PDB file of N, CA and C in Angstrom:
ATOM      1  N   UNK A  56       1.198 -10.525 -48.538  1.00  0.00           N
ATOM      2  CA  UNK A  56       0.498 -10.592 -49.809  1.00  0.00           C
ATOM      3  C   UNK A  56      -0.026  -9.226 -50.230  1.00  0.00           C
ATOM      4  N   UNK A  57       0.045  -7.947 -49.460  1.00  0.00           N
ATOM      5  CA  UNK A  57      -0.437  -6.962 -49.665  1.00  0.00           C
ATOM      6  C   UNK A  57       0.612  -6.047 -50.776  1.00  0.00           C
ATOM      7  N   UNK A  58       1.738  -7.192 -51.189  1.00  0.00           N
ATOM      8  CA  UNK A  58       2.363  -6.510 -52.609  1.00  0.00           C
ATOM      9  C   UNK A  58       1.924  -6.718 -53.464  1.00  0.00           C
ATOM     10  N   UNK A  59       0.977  -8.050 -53.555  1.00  0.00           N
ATOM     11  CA  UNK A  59       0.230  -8.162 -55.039  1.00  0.00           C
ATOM     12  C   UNK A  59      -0.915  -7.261 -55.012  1.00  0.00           C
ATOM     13  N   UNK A  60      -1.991  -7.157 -54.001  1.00  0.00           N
ATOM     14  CA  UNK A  60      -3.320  -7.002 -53.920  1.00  0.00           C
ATOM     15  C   UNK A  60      -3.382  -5.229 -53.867  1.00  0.00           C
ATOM     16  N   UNK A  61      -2.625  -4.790 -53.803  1.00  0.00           N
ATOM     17  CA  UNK A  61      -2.040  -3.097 -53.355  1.00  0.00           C
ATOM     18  C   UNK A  61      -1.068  -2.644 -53.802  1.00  0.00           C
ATOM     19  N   UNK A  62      -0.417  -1.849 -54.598  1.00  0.00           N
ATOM     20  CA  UNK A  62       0.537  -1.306 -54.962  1.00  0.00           C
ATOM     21  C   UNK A  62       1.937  -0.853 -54.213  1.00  0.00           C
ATOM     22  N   UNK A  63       2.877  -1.495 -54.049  1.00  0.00           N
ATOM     23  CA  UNK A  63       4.031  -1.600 -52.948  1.00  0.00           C
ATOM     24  C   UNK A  63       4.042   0.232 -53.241  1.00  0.00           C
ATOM     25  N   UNK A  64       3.961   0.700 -51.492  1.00  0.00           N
ATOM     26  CA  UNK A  64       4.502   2.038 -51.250  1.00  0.00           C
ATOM     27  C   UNK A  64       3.141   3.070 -51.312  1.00  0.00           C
ATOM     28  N   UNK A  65       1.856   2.576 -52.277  1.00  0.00           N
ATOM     29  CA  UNK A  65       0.574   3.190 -51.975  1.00  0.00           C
ATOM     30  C   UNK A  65       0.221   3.493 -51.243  1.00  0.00           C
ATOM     31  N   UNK A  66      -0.722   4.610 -51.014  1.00  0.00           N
ATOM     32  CA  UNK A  66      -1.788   5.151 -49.566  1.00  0.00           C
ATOM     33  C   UNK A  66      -2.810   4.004 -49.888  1.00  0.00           C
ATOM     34  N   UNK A  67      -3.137   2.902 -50.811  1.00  0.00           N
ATOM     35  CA  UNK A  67      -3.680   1.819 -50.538  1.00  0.00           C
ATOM     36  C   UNK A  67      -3.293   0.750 -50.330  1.00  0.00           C
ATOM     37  N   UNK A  68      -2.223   0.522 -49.986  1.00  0.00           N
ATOM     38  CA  UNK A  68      -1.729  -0.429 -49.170  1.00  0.00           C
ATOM     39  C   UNK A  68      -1.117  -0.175 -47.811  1.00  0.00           C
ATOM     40  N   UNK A  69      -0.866   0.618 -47.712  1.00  0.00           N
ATOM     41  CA  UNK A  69      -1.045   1.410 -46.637  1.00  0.00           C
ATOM     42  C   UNK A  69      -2.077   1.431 -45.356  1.00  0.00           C
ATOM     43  N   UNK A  70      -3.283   1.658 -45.971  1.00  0.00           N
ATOM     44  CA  UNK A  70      -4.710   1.836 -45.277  1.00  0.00           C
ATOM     45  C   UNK A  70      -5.033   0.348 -45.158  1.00  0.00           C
ATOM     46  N   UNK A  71      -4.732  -0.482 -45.998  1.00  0.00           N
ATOM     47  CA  UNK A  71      -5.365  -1.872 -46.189  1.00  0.00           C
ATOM     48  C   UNK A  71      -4.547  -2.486 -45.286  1.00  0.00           C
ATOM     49  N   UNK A  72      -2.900  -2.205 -44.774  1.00  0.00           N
ATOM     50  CA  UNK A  72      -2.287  -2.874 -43.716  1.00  0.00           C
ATOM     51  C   UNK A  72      -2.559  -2.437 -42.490  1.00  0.00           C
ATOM     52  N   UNK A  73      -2.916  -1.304 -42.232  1.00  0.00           N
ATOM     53  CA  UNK A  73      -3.764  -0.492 -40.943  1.00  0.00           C
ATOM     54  C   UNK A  73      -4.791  -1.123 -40.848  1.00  0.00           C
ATOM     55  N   UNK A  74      -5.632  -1.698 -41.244  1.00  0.00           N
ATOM     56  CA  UNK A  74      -7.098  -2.145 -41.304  1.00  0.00           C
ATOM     57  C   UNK A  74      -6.876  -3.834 -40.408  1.00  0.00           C
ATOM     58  N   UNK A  75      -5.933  -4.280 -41.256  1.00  0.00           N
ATOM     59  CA  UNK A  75      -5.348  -5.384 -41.242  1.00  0.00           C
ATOM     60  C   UNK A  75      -4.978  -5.916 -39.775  1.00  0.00           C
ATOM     61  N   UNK A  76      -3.943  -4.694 -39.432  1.00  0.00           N
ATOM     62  CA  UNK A  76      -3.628  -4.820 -38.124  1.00  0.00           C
ATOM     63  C   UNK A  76      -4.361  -4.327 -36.671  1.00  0.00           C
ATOM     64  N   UNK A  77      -5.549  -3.150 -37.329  1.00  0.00           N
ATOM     65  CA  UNK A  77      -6.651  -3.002 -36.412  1.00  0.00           C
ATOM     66  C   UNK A  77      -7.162  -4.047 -36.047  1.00  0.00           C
ATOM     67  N   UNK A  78      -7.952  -4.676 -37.240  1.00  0.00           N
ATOM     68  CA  UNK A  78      -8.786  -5.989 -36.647  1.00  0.00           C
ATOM     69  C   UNK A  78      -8.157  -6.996 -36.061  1.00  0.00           C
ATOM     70  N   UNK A  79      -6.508  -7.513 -36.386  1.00  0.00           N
ATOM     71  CA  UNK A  79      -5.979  -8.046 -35.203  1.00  0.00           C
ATOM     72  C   UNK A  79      -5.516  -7.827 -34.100  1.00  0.00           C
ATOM     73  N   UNK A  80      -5.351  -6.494 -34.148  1.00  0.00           N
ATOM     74  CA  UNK A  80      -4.992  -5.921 -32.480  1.00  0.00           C
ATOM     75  C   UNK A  80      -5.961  -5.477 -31.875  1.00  0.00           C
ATOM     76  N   UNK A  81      -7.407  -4.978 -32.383  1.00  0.00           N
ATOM     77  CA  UNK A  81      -8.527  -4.303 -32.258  1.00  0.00           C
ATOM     78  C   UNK A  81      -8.220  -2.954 -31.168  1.00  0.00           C
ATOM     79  N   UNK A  82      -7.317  -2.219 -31.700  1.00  0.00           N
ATOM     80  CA  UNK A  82      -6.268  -1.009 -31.387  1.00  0.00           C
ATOM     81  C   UNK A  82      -6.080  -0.187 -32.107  1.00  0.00           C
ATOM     82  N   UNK A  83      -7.201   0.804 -33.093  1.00  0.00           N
ATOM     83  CA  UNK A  83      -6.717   1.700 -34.006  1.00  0.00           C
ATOM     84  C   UNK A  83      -5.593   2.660 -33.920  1.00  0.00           C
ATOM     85  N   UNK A  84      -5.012   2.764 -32.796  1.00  0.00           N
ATOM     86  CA  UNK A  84      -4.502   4.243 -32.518  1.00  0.00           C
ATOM     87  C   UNK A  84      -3.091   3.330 -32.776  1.00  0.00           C
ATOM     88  N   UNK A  85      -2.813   1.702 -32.241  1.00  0.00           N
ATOM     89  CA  UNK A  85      -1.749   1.395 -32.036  1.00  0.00           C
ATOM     90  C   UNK A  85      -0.994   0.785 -33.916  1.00  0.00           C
ATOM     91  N   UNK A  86      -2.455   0.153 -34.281  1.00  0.00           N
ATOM     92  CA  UNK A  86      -1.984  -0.073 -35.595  1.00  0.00           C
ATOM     93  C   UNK A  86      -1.660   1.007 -36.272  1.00  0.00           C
ATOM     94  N   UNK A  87      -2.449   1.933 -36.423  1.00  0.00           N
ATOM     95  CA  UNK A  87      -1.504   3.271 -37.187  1.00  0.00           C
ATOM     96  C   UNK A  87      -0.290   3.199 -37.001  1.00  0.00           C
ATOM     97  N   UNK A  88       0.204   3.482 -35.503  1.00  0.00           N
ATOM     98  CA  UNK A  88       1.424   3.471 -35.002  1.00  0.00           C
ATOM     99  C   UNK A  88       2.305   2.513 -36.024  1.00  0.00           C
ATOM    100  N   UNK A  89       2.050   1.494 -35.746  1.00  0.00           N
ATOM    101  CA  UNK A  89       2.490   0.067 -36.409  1.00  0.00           C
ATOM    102  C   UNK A  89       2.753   0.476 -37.918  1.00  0.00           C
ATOM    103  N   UNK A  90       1.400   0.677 -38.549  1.00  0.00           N
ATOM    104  CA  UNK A  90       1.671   0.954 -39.888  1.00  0.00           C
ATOM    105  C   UNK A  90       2.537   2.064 -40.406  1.00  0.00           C
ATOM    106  N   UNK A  91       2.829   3.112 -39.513  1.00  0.00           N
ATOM    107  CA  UNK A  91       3.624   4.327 -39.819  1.00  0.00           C
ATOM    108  C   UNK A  91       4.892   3.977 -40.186  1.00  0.00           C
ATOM    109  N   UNK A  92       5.404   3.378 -38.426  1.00  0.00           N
ATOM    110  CA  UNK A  92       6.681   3.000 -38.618  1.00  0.00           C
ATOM    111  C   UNK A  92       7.361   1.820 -39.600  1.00  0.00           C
ATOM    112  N   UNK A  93       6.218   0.793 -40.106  1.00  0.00           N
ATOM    113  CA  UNK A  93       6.503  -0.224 -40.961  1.00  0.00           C
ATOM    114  C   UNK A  93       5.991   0.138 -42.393  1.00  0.00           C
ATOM    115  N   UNK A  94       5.491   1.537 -42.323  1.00  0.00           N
ATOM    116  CA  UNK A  94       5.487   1.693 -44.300  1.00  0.00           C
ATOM    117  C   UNK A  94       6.463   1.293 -45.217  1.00  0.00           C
ATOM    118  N   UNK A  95       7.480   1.878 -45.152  1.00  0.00           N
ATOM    119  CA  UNK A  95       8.652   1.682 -45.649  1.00  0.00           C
ATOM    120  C   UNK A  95       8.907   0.474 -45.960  1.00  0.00           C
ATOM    121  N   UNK A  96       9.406  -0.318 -45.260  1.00  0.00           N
ATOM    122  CA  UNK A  96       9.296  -1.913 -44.740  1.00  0.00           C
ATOM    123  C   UNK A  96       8.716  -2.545 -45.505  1.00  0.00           C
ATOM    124  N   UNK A  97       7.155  -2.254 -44.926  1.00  0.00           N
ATOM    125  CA  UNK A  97       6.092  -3.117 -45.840  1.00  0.00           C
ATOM    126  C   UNK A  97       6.474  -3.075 -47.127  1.00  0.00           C
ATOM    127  N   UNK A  98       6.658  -1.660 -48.163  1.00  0.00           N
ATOM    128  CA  UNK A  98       6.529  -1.002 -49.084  1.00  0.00           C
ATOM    129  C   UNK A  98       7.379  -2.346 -50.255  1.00  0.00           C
ATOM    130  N   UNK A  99       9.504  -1.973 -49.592  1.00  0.00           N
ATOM    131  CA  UNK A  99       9.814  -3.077 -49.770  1.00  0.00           C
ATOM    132  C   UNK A  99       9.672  -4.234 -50.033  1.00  0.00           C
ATOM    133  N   UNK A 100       9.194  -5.024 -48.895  1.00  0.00           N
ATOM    134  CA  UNK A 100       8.957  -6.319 -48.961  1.00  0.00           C
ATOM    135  C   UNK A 100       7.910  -6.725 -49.563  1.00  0.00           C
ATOM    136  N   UNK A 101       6.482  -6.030 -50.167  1.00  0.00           N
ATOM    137  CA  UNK A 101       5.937  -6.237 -51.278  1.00  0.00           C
ATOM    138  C   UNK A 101       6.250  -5.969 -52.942  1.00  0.00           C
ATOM    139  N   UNK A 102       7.184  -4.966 -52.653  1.00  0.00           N
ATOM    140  CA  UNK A 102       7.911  -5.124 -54.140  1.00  0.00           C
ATOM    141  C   UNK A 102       8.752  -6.239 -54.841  1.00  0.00           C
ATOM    142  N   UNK A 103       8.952  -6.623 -53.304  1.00  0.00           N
ATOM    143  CA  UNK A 103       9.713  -7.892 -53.736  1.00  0.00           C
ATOM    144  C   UNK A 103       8.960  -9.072 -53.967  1.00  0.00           C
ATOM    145  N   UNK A 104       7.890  -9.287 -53.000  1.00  0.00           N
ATOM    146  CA  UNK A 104       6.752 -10.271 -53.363  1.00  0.00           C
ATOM    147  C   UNK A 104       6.005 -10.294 -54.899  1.00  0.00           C
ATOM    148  N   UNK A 105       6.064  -9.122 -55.074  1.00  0.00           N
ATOM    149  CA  UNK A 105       5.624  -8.819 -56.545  1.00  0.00           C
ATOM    150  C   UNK A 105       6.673  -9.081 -57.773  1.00  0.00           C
ATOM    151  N   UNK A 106       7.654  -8.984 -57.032  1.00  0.00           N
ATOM    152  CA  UNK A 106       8.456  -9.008 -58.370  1.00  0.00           C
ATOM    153  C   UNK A 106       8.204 -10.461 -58.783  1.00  0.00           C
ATOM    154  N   UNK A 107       8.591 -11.306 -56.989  1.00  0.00           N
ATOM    155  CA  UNK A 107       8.788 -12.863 -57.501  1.00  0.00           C
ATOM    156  C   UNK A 107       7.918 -13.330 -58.142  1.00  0.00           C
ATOM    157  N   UNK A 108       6.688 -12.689 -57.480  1.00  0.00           N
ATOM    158  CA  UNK A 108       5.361 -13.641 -58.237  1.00  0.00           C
ATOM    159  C   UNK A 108       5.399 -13.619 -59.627  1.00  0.00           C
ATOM    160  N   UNK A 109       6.013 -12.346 -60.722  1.00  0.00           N
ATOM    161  CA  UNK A 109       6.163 -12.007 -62.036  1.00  0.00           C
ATOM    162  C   UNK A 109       6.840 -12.991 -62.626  1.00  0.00           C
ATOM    163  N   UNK A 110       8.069 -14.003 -61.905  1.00  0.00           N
ATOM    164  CA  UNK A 110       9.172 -14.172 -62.455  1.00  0.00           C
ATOM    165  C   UNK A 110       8.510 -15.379 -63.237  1.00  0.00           C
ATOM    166  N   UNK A 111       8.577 -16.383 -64.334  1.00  0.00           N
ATOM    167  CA  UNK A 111       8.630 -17.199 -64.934  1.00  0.00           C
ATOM    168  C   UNK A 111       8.999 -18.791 -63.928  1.00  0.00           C
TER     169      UNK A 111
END
């Protein structure tokens, strides 16, 4: 859901999926990790969440 609430590909959605995955891993160093390698990814797959939600 962080394609609607955050801009797919933002440094705020970005930070908001790091946050995300801190408090469930309670692992800052590892969620970064996490979030680095899954920016991209994420970035994607909220553009697409966004698009659908637009569609009629």
């Amino acid at each position: 859901m962080l394609g609607i609430c955050c801009p797919p590909f933002s440094a705020e959605q970005q930070e908001t999926f790091k946050k995300v995955l801190t408090d469930l891993l309670k692992d800052e160093k590892k969620a970064a990790h996490i979030a680095e390698k899954l920016a991209h990814d994420l970035g994607k797959l909220s553009a697409s969440i966004l698009a659908l939600s637009k569609e009629p």
